[in-house]
Amino acid sequence: MSGALAVGGAIAALFASSFSPNVIATPPYFEDAPTDKMVIEVVTVNGSGCPLGTAAVAVSPDNTAFTVTYSNYLAQVGVGAKPTDFRKNCQLNLAVRVPQGFTYAVASVDYRGYAYLENGATATQKAHYYFQGQEETNEGIHNFKGPFDDNWQTNDVTPIGALVWAPCGELRNFNINTELRVNAGTSNTKETTSFIAMDSADGSVNTTYQLAWKKCPTDDEGDE
């Protein structure tokens, strides 16, 4: 078993006891979420942080959010780590089908995980997302500094005026790019291990994309 898998399994129990599922920020809703079900299918998964079968997507029953769950997303340096383990990334391409007459935007995103950083080590969590054919969003970057031994949670919120809406009446895939990175710094990598994980083998920890909804204009209203 690799060092990353061993550490990931060891911290799974910590996730289960440390977070309550679906505790998420409230977005700036423009309309009530539609009652017909939103459907999301994973088209492609690429990256060292999400090997085949280790990432899953689920939509909340009320259509107000969807979650991405990872089970082997861990970056580490030091004892038990390979030279390439200091950086892990994941690129998800999602086919999102929304109820007719509605469009959505991502209003906020909550990222959660666990990190153990020796004194002198640092870690970084990055993420951005975009609709197919559109420019990427600004990159959300969050840094952590050792010594650190705790669960972590970050939140990226998009201002109301900057929300990017899915084009009405079109099927545009939604792309999510995330990255975890660890820098050993002045820590002793011959005797210690530092890591950051977005690992949720028990399904209790995930990344939550909170949605805002609005109705698409009708033909007589014209395009916005």
PDB file of C-alpha atoms in Angstrom:
ATOM      1  CA  MET A   1       0.000   0.000   0.000  1.00  0.00           C
ATOM      2  CA  SER A   2       1.352   3.423  -0.900  1.00  0.00           C
ATOM      3  CA  GLY A   3       2.122   6.081   1.698  1.00  0.00           C
ATOM      4  CA  ALA A   4      -0.679   8.291   0.361  1.00  0.00           C
ATOM      5  CA  LEU A   5      -3.283   5.548   0.666  1.00  0.00           C
ATOM      6  CA  ALA A   6      -2.099   4.656   4.146  1.00  0.00           C
ATOM      7  CA  VAL A   7      -2.361   8.205   5.381  1.00  0.00           C
ATOM      8  CA  GLY A   8      -5.698   8.680   3.605  1.00  0.00           C
ATOM      9  CA  GLY A   9      -7.165   5.643   5.321  1.00  0.00           C
ATOM     10  CA  ALA A  10      -5.850   6.738   8.703  1.00  0.00           C
ATOM     11  CA  ILE A  11      -7.548  10.109   8.586  1.00  0.00           C
ATOM     12  CA  ALA A  12     -10.923   8.926   7.266  1.00  0.00           C
ATOM     13  CA  ALA A  13     -12.234   8.441  10.807  1.00  0.00           C
ATOM     14  CA  LEU A  14     -11.290  12.012  11.678  1.00  0.00           C
ATOM     15  CA  PHE A  15     -13.473  13.284   8.831  1.00  0.00           C
ATOM     16  CA  ALA A  16     -16.497  11.369  10.016  1.00  0.00           C
ATOM     17  CA  SER A  17     -16.434  12.941  13.463  1.00  0.00           C
ATOM     18  CA  SER A  18     -15.399  16.474  12.599  1.00  0.00           C
ATOM     19  CA  PHE A  19     -17.952  17.776  10.081  1.00  0.00           C
ATOM     20  CA  SER A  20     -21.700  17.796   9.763  1.00  0.00           C
ATOM     21  CA  PRO A  21     -22.800  17.035   6.189  1.00  0.00           C
ATOM     22  CA  ASN A  22     -24.402  19.792   4.142  1.00  0.00           C
ATOM     23  CA  VAL A  23     -23.324  22.671   6.384  1.00  0.00           C
ATOM     24  CA  ILE A  24     -22.923  25.219   3.625  1.00  0.00           C
ATOM     25  CA  ALA A  25     -23.094  28.913   3.000  1.00  0.00           C
ATOM     26  CA  THR A  26     -26.353  30.469   1.830  1.00  0.00           C
ATOM     27  CA  PRO A  27     -26.086  31.849  -1.691  1.00  0.00           C
ATOM     28  CA  PRO A  28     -27.856  34.886  -3.143  1.00  0.00           C
ATOM     29  CA  TYR A  29     -30.866  33.162  -4.689  1.00  0.00           C
ATOM     30  CA  PHE A  30     -32.621  34.984  -7.548  1.00  0.00           C
ATOM     31  CA  GLU A  31     -35.411  32.425  -7.879  1.00  0.00           C
ATOM     32  CA  ASP A  32     -36.549  29.390  -5.954  1.00  0.00           C
ATOM     33  CA  ALA A  33     -34.830  26.266  -7.189  1.00  0.00           C
ATOM     34  CA  PRO A  34     -36.918  24.326  -9.730  1.00  0.00           C
ATOM     35  CA  THR A  35     -38.744  21.270  -8.467  1.00  0.00           C
ATOM     36  CA  ASP A  36     -37.859  19.067 -11.452  1.00  0.00           C
ATOM     37  CA  LYS A  37     -34.624  17.217 -10.871  1.00  0.00           C
ATOM     38  CA  MET A  38     -31.253  18.546 -11.971  1.00  0.00           C
ATOM     39  CA  VAL A  39     -29.097  15.741 -13.428  1.00  0.00           C
ATOM     40  CA  ILE A  40     -25.290  15.692 -13.489  1.00  0.00           C
ATOM     41  CA  GLU A  41     -23.206  13.063 -15.275  1.00  0.00           C
ATOM     42  CA  VAL A  42     -19.418  12.748 -15.037  1.00  0.00           C
ATOM     43  CA  VAL A  43     -18.088  12.847 -18.613  1.00  0.00           C
ATOM     44  CA  THR A  44     -14.341  12.697 -17.937  1.00  0.00           C
ATOM     45  CA  VAL A  45     -12.088  12.530 -14.869  1.00  0.00           C
ATOM     46  CA  ASN A  46      -8.389  13.307 -15.127  1.00  0.00           C
ATOM     47  CA  GLY A  47      -5.623  13.924 -12.640  1.00  0.00           C
ATOM     48  CA  SER A  48      -3.408  12.347 -10.025  1.00  0.00           C
ATOM     49  CA  GLY A  49      -5.803  13.407  -7.258  1.00  0.00           C
ATOM     50  CA  CYS A  50      -8.784  11.500  -8.621  1.00  0.00           C
ATOM     51  CA  PRO A  51      -7.835   8.122 -10.083  1.00  0.00           C
ATOM     52  CA  LEU A  52     -10.636   6.251 -11.839  1.00  0.00           C
ATOM     53  CA  GLY A  53     -13.449   5.414  -9.441  1.00  0.00           C
ATOM     54  CA  THR A  54     -12.359   7.791  -6.654  1.00  0.00           C
ATOM     55  CA  ALA A  55     -14.535  10.841  -7.464  1.00  0.00           C
ATOM     56  CA  ALA A  56     -18.326  11.001  -7.383  1.00  0.00           C
ATOM     57  CA  VAL A  57     -20.950  13.716  -7.898  1.00  0.00           C
ATOM     58  CA  ALA A  58     -24.383  13.992  -6.272  1.00  0.00           C
ATOM     59  CA  VAL A  59     -27.171  16.584  -6.485  1.00  0.00           C
ATOM     60  CA  SER A  60     -29.012  17.682  -3.334  1.00  0.00           C
ATOM     61  CA  PRO A  61     -32.702  16.673  -3.200  1.00  0.00           C
ATOM     62  CA  ASP A  62     -33.827  20.319  -3.335  1.00  0.00           C
ATOM     63  CA  ASN A  63     -31.551  21.265  -6.295  1.00  0.00           C
ATOM     64  CA  THR A  64     -29.797  23.963  -4.269  1.00  0.00           C
ATOM     65  CA  ALA A  65     -26.337  22.369  -4.464  1.00  0.00           C
ATOM     66  CA  PHE A  66     -24.262  19.533  -5.779  1.00  0.00           C
ATOM     67  CA  THR A  67     -21.332  17.839  -4.114  1.00  0.00           C
ATOM     68  CA  VAL A  68     -18.117  16.258  -5.331  1.00  0.00           C
ATOM     69  CA  THR A  69     -16.736  13.499  -3.124  1.00  0.00           C
ATOM     70  CA  TYR A  70     -13.125  12.300  -3.370  1.00  0.00           C
ATOM     71  CA  SER A  71     -11.674   9.149  -1.836  1.00  0.00           C
ATOM     72  CA  ASN A  72      -7.976   9.333  -2.758  1.00  0.00           C
ATOM     73  CA  TYR A  73      -7.033  13.008  -3.020  1.00  0.00           C
ATOM     74  CA  LEU A  74      -3.876  13.603  -0.974  1.00  0.00           C
ATOM     75  CA  ALA A  75      -0.598  15.452  -1.525  1.00  0.00           C
ATOM     76  CA  GLN A  76       2.372  14.729   0.722  1.00  0.00           C
ATOM     77  CA  VAL A  77       6.120  15.094   1.195  1.00  0.00           C
ATOM     78  CA  GLY A  78       8.562  13.261   3.432  1.00  0.00           C
ATOM     79  CA  VAL A  79       8.674   9.707   4.722  1.00  0.00           C
ATOM     80  CA  GLY A  80       6.594   7.379   2.537  1.00  0.00           C
ATOM     81  CA  ALA A  81       6.031   9.948  -0.206  1.00  0.00           C
ATOM     82  CA  LYS A  82       7.140   9.646  -3.816  1.00  0.00           C
ATOM     83  CA  PRO A  83       8.835  12.652  -5.462  1.00  0.00           C
ATOM     84  CA  THR A  84       5.665  13.403  -7.465  1.00  0.00           C
ATOM     85  CA  ASP A  85       3.322  13.241  -4.452  1.00  0.00           C
ATOM     86  CA  PHE A  86       3.904  16.876  -3.450  1.00  0.00           C
ATOM     87  CA  ARG A  87       1.253  17.981  -5.969  1.00  0.00           C
ATOM     88  CA  LYS A  88      -2.080  16.380  -6.830  1.00  0.00           C
ATOM     89  CA  ASN A  89      -4.759  17.710  -9.135  1.00  0.00           C
ATOM     90  CA  CYS A  90      -8.169  16.751 -10.474  1.00  0.00           C
ATOM     91  CA  GLN A  91     -10.059  17.889 -13.566  1.00  0.00           C
ATOM     92  CA  LEU A  92     -13.741  16.999 -13.801  1.00  0.00           C
ATOM     93  CA  ASN A  93     -15.889  17.512 -16.883  1.00  0.00           C
ATOM     94  CA  LEU A  94     -19.591  17.339 -16.011  1.00  0.00           C
ATOM     95  CA  ALA A  95     -22.664  17.196 -18.246  1.00  0.00           C
ATOM     96  CA  VAL A  96     -25.296  19.223 -16.377  1.00  0.00           C
ATOM     97  CA  ARG A  97     -28.947  19.008 -17.387  1.00  0.00           C
ATOM     98  CA  VAL A  98     -31.261  21.504 -15.733  1.00  0.00           C
ATOM     99  CA  PRO A  99     -35.066  21.716 -15.768  1.00  0.00           C
ATOM    100  CA  GLN A 100     -36.467  23.433 -18.836  1.00  0.00           C
ATOM    101  CA  GLY A 101     -36.803  27.190 -18.522  1.00  0.00           C
ATOM    102  CA  PHE A 102     -34.135  27.622 -15.831  1.00  0.00           C
ATOM    103  CA  THR A 103     -30.456  28.472 -15.658  1.00  0.00           C
ATOM    104  CA  TYR A 104     -28.003  28.294 -12.776  1.00  0.00           C
ATOM    105  CA  ALA A 105     -24.779  29.808 -11.493  1.00  0.00           C
ATOM    106  CA  VAL A 106     -22.337  28.682  -8.826  1.00  0.00           C
ATOM    107  CA  ALA A 107     -22.708  31.175  -5.977  1.00  0.00           C
ATOM    108  CA  SER A 108     -20.257  29.691  -3.487  1.00  0.00           C
ATOM    109  CA  VAL A 109     -18.071  26.648  -2.987  1.00  0.00           C
ATOM    110  CA  ASP A 110     -17.038  24.983   0.271  1.00  0.00           C
ATOM    111  CA  TYR A 111     -13.884  22.855   0.277  1.00  0.00           C
ATOM    112  CA  ARG A 112     -13.034  20.590   3.212  1.00  0.00           C
ATOM    113  CA  GLY A 113     -10.257  18.256   4.187  1.00  0.00           C
ATOM    114  CA  TYR A 114      -7.541  17.461   6.683  1.00  0.00           C
ATOM    115  CA  ALA A 115      -3.888  18.513   6.868  1.00  0.00           C
ATOM    116  CA  TYR A 116      -0.848  17.655   8.925  1.00  0.00           C
ATOM    117  CA  LEU A 117       2.065  20.039   8.359  1.00  0.00           C
ATOM    118  CA  GLU A 118       5.351  19.928  10.227  1.00  0.00           C
ATOM    119  CA  ASN A 119       6.911  23.156  11.418  1.00  0.00           C
ATOM    120  CA  GLY A 120       8.404  24.858   8.353  1.00  0.00           C
ATOM    121  CA  ALA A 121       6.105  23.114   5.837  1.00  0.00           C
ATOM    122  CA  THR A 122       3.304  24.814   3.901  1.00  0.00           C
ATOM    123  CA  ALA A 123       0.351  23.701   1.774  1.00  0.00           C
ATOM    124  CA  THR A 124      -1.889  25.256  -0.863  1.00  0.00           C
ATOM    125  CA  GLN A 125      -5.392  24.467  -2.070  1.00  0.00           C
ATOM    126  CA  LYS A 126      -6.458  25.906  -5.448  1.00  0.00           C
ATOM    127  CA  ALA A 127      -9.649  25.676  -7.498  1.00  0.00           C
ATOM    128  CA  HIS A 128     -11.469  27.220 -10.420  1.00  0.00           C
ATOM    129  CA  TYR A 129     -14.406  26.261 -12.609  1.00  0.00           C
ATOM    130  CA  TYR A 130     -16.015  27.338 -15.874  1.00  0.00           C
ATOM    131  CA  PHE A 131     -18.647  26.454 -18.453  1.00  0.00           C
ATOM    132  CA  GLN A 132     -17.543  24.912 -21.738  1.00  0.00           C
ATOM    133  CA  GLY A 133     -16.654  27.660 -24.197  1.00  0.00           C
ATOM    134  CA  GLN A 134     -16.335  30.356 -21.521  1.00  0.00           C
ATOM    135  CA  GLU A 135     -13.342  31.835 -19.751  1.00  0.00           C
ATOM    136  CA  GLU A 136     -12.164  30.267 -16.513  1.00  0.00           C
ATOM    137  CA  THR A 137     -13.175  31.870 -13.249  1.00  0.00           C
ATOM    138  CA  ASN A 138     -10.636  33.600 -11.070  1.00  0.00           C
ATOM    139  CA  GLU A 139      -8.562  31.050  -9.219  1.00  0.00           C
ATOM    140  CA  GLY A 140      -9.382  30.616  -5.547  1.00  0.00           C
ATOM    141  CA  ILE A 141      -6.154  30.076  -3.595  1.00  0.00           C
ATOM    142  CA  HIS A 142      -5.866  29.197   0.099  1.00  0.00           C
ATOM    143  CA  ASN A 143      -2.606  28.679   1.968  1.00  0.00           C
ATOM    144  CA  PHE A 144      -1.784  26.774   5.157  1.00  0.00           C
ATOM    145  CA  LYS A 145       1.335  27.019   7.291  1.00  0.00           C
ATOM    146  CA  GLY A 146       2.875  24.473   9.649  1.00  0.00           C
ATOM    147  CA  PRO A 147       2.768  23.481  12.349  1.00  0.00           C
ATOM    148  CA  PHE A 148      -0.807  22.460  11.508  1.00  0.00           C
ATOM    149  CA  ASP A 149      -2.710  19.331  12.539  1.00  0.00           C
ATOM    150  CA  ASP A 150      -6.429  19.804  12.002  1.00  0.00           C
ATOM    151  CA  ASN A 151      -9.399  19.704   9.670  1.00  0.00           C
ATOM    152  CA  TRP A 152      -9.512  22.589   7.229  1.00  0.00           C
ATOM    153  CA  GLN A 153     -12.337  24.344   5.434  1.00  0.00           C
ATOM    154  CA  THR A 154     -12.186  27.091   2.792  1.00  0.00           C
ATOM    155  CA  ASN A 155     -14.955  29.003   1.051  1.00  0.00           C
ATOM    156  CA  ASP A 156     -14.991  30.836  -2.272  1.00  0.00           C
ATOM    157  CA  VAL A 157     -17.939  33.194  -2.766  1.00  0.00           C
ATOM    158  CA  THR A 158     -18.793  34.901  -6.048  1.00  0.00           C
ATOM    159  CA  PRO A 159     -20.236  38.439  -5.746  1.00  0.00           C
ATOM    160  CA  ILE A 160     -23.784  38.747  -7.051  1.00  0.00           C
ATOM    161  CA  GLY A 161     -22.759  40.969  -9.927  1.00  0.00           C
ATOM    162  CA  ALA A 162     -20.020  38.567 -11.003  1.00  0.00           C
ATOM    163  CA  LEU A 163     -22.084  35.370 -11.176  1.00  0.00           C
ATOM    164  CA  VAL A 164     -21.577  33.451 -14.423  1.00  0.00           C
ATOM    165  CA  TRP A 165     -24.826  31.868 -15.617  1.00  0.00           C
ATOM    166  CA  ALA A 166     -25.105  28.765 -17.765  1.00  0.00           C
ATOM    167  CA  PRO A 167     -26.391  29.744 -21.241  1.00  0.00           C
ATOM    168  CA  CYS A 168     -30.149  29.285 -21.448  1.00  0.00           C
ATOM    169  CA  GLY A 169     -31.344  26.455 -23.662  1.00  0.00           C
ATOM    170  CA  GLU A 170     -27.854  25.059 -24.259  1.00  0.00           C
ATOM    171  CA  LEU A 171     -26.056  22.030 -22.876  1.00  0.00           C
ATOM    172  CA  ARG A 172     -22.671  23.359 -21.798  1.00  0.00           C
ATOM    173  CA  ASN A 173     -20.453  21.014 -19.825  1.00  0.00           C
ATOM    174  CA  PHE A 174     -19.207  22.311 -16.495  1.00  0.00           C
ATOM    175  CA  ASN A 175     -15.463  21.980 -15.790  1.00  0.00           C
ATOM    176  CA  ILE A 176     -13.916  21.865 -12.315  1.00  0.00           C
ATOM    177  CA  ASN A 177     -10.152  22.058 -11.780  1.00  0.00           C
ATOM    178  CA  THR A 178      -8.676  21.632  -8.299  1.00  0.00           C
ATOM    179  CA  GLU A 179      -5.158  21.236  -6.910  1.00  0.00           C
ATOM    180  CA  LEU A 180      -3.470  20.350  -3.622  1.00  0.00           C
ATOM    181  CA  ARG A 181       0.218  21.076  -3.073  1.00  0.00           C
ATOM    182  CA  VAL A 182       2.674  20.634  -0.183  1.00  0.00           C
ATOM    183  CA  ASN A 183       6.022  22.396   0.176  1.00  0.00           C
ATOM    184  CA  ALA A 184       8.462  20.835   2.641  1.00  0.00           C
ATOM    185  CA  GLY A 185      10.131  24.169   3.348  1.00  0.00           C
ATOM    186  CA  THR A 186      12.490  23.812   6.278  1.00  0.00           C
ATOM    187  CA  SER A 187      10.851  20.648   7.655  1.00  0.00           C
ATOM    188  CA  ASN A 188      12.893  17.459   7.950  1.00  0.00           C
ATOM    189  CA  THR A 189      11.561  15.207   5.191  1.00  0.00           C
ATOM    190  CA  LYS A 190      13.907  12.365   6.179  1.00  0.00           C
ATOM    191  CA  GLU A 191      12.117  11.876   9.477  1.00  0.00           C
ATOM    192  CA  THR A 192       8.644  13.412   9.060  1.00  0.00           C
ATOM    193  CA  THR A 193       5.681  13.499   6.663  1.00  0.00           C
ATOM    194  CA  SER A 194       3.539  16.520   5.869  1.00  0.00           C
ATOM    195  CA  PHE A 195       0.311  16.229   3.882  1.00  0.00           C
ATOM    196  CA  ILE A 196      -2.947  17.896   2.868  1.00  0.00           C
ATOM    197  CA  ALA A 197      -5.983  15.892   1.832  1.00  0.00           C
ATOM    198  CA  MET A 198      -9.377  16.399   0.290  1.00  0.00           C
ATOM    199  CA  ASP A 199      -9.997  12.736   0.969  1.00  0.00           C
ATOM    200  CA  SER A 200     -13.396  11.398   1.985  1.00  0.00           C
ATOM    201  CA  ALA A 201     -13.370   7.614   1.854  1.00  0.00           C
ATOM    202  CA  ASP A 202     -16.356   7.424   4.206  1.00  0.00           C
ATOM    203  CA  GLY A 203     -18.403   9.868   2.130  1.00  0.00           C
ATOM    204  CA  SER A 204     -18.840  12.344   4.979  1.00  0.00           C
ATOM    205  CA  VAL A 205     -16.588  15.085   3.615  1.00  0.00           C
ATOM    206  CA  ASN A 206     -17.053  16.669   0.222  1.00  0.00           C
ATOM    207  CA  THR A 207     -16.773  19.801  -1.847  1.00  0.00           C
ATOM    208  CA  THR A 208     -20.113  21.610  -2.035  1.00  0.00           C
ATOM    209  CA  TYR A 209     -21.104  23.833  -4.936  1.00  0.00           C
ATOM    210  CA  GLN A 210     -23.981  26.019  -3.790  1.00  0.00           C
ATOM    211  CA  LEU A 211     -26.238  27.175  -6.633  1.00  0.00           C
ATOM    212  CA  ALA A 212     -28.247  30.248  -7.526  1.00  0.00           C
ATOM    213  CA  TRP A 213     -31.162  29.852  -9.940  1.00  0.00           C
ATOM    214  CA  LYS A 214     -33.159  32.115 -12.214  1.00  0.00           C
ATOM    215  CA  LYS A 215     -35.721  31.657 -14.956  1.00  0.00           C
ATOM    216  CA  CYS A 216     -34.645  31.987 -18.564  1.00  0.00           C
ATOM    217  CA  PRO A 217     -36.360  34.696 -20.617  1.00  0.00           C
ATOM    218  CA  THR A 218     -39.221  33.600 -22.834  1.00  0.00           C
ATOM    219  CA  ASP A 219     -39.124  34.156 -26.578  1.00  0.00           C
ATOM    220  CA  ASP A 220     -41.129  37.362 -26.358  1.00  0.00           C
ATOM    221  CA  GLU A 221     -38.798  38.731 -23.673  1.00  0.00           C
ATOM    222  CA  GLY A 222     -35.671  38.297 -25.781  1.00  0.00           C
ATOM    223  CA  ASP A 223     -32.258  37.245 -24.661  1.00  0.00           C
ATOM    224  CA  GLU A 224     -30.688  38.832 -21.633  1.00  0.00           C
TER     225      GLU A 224
END
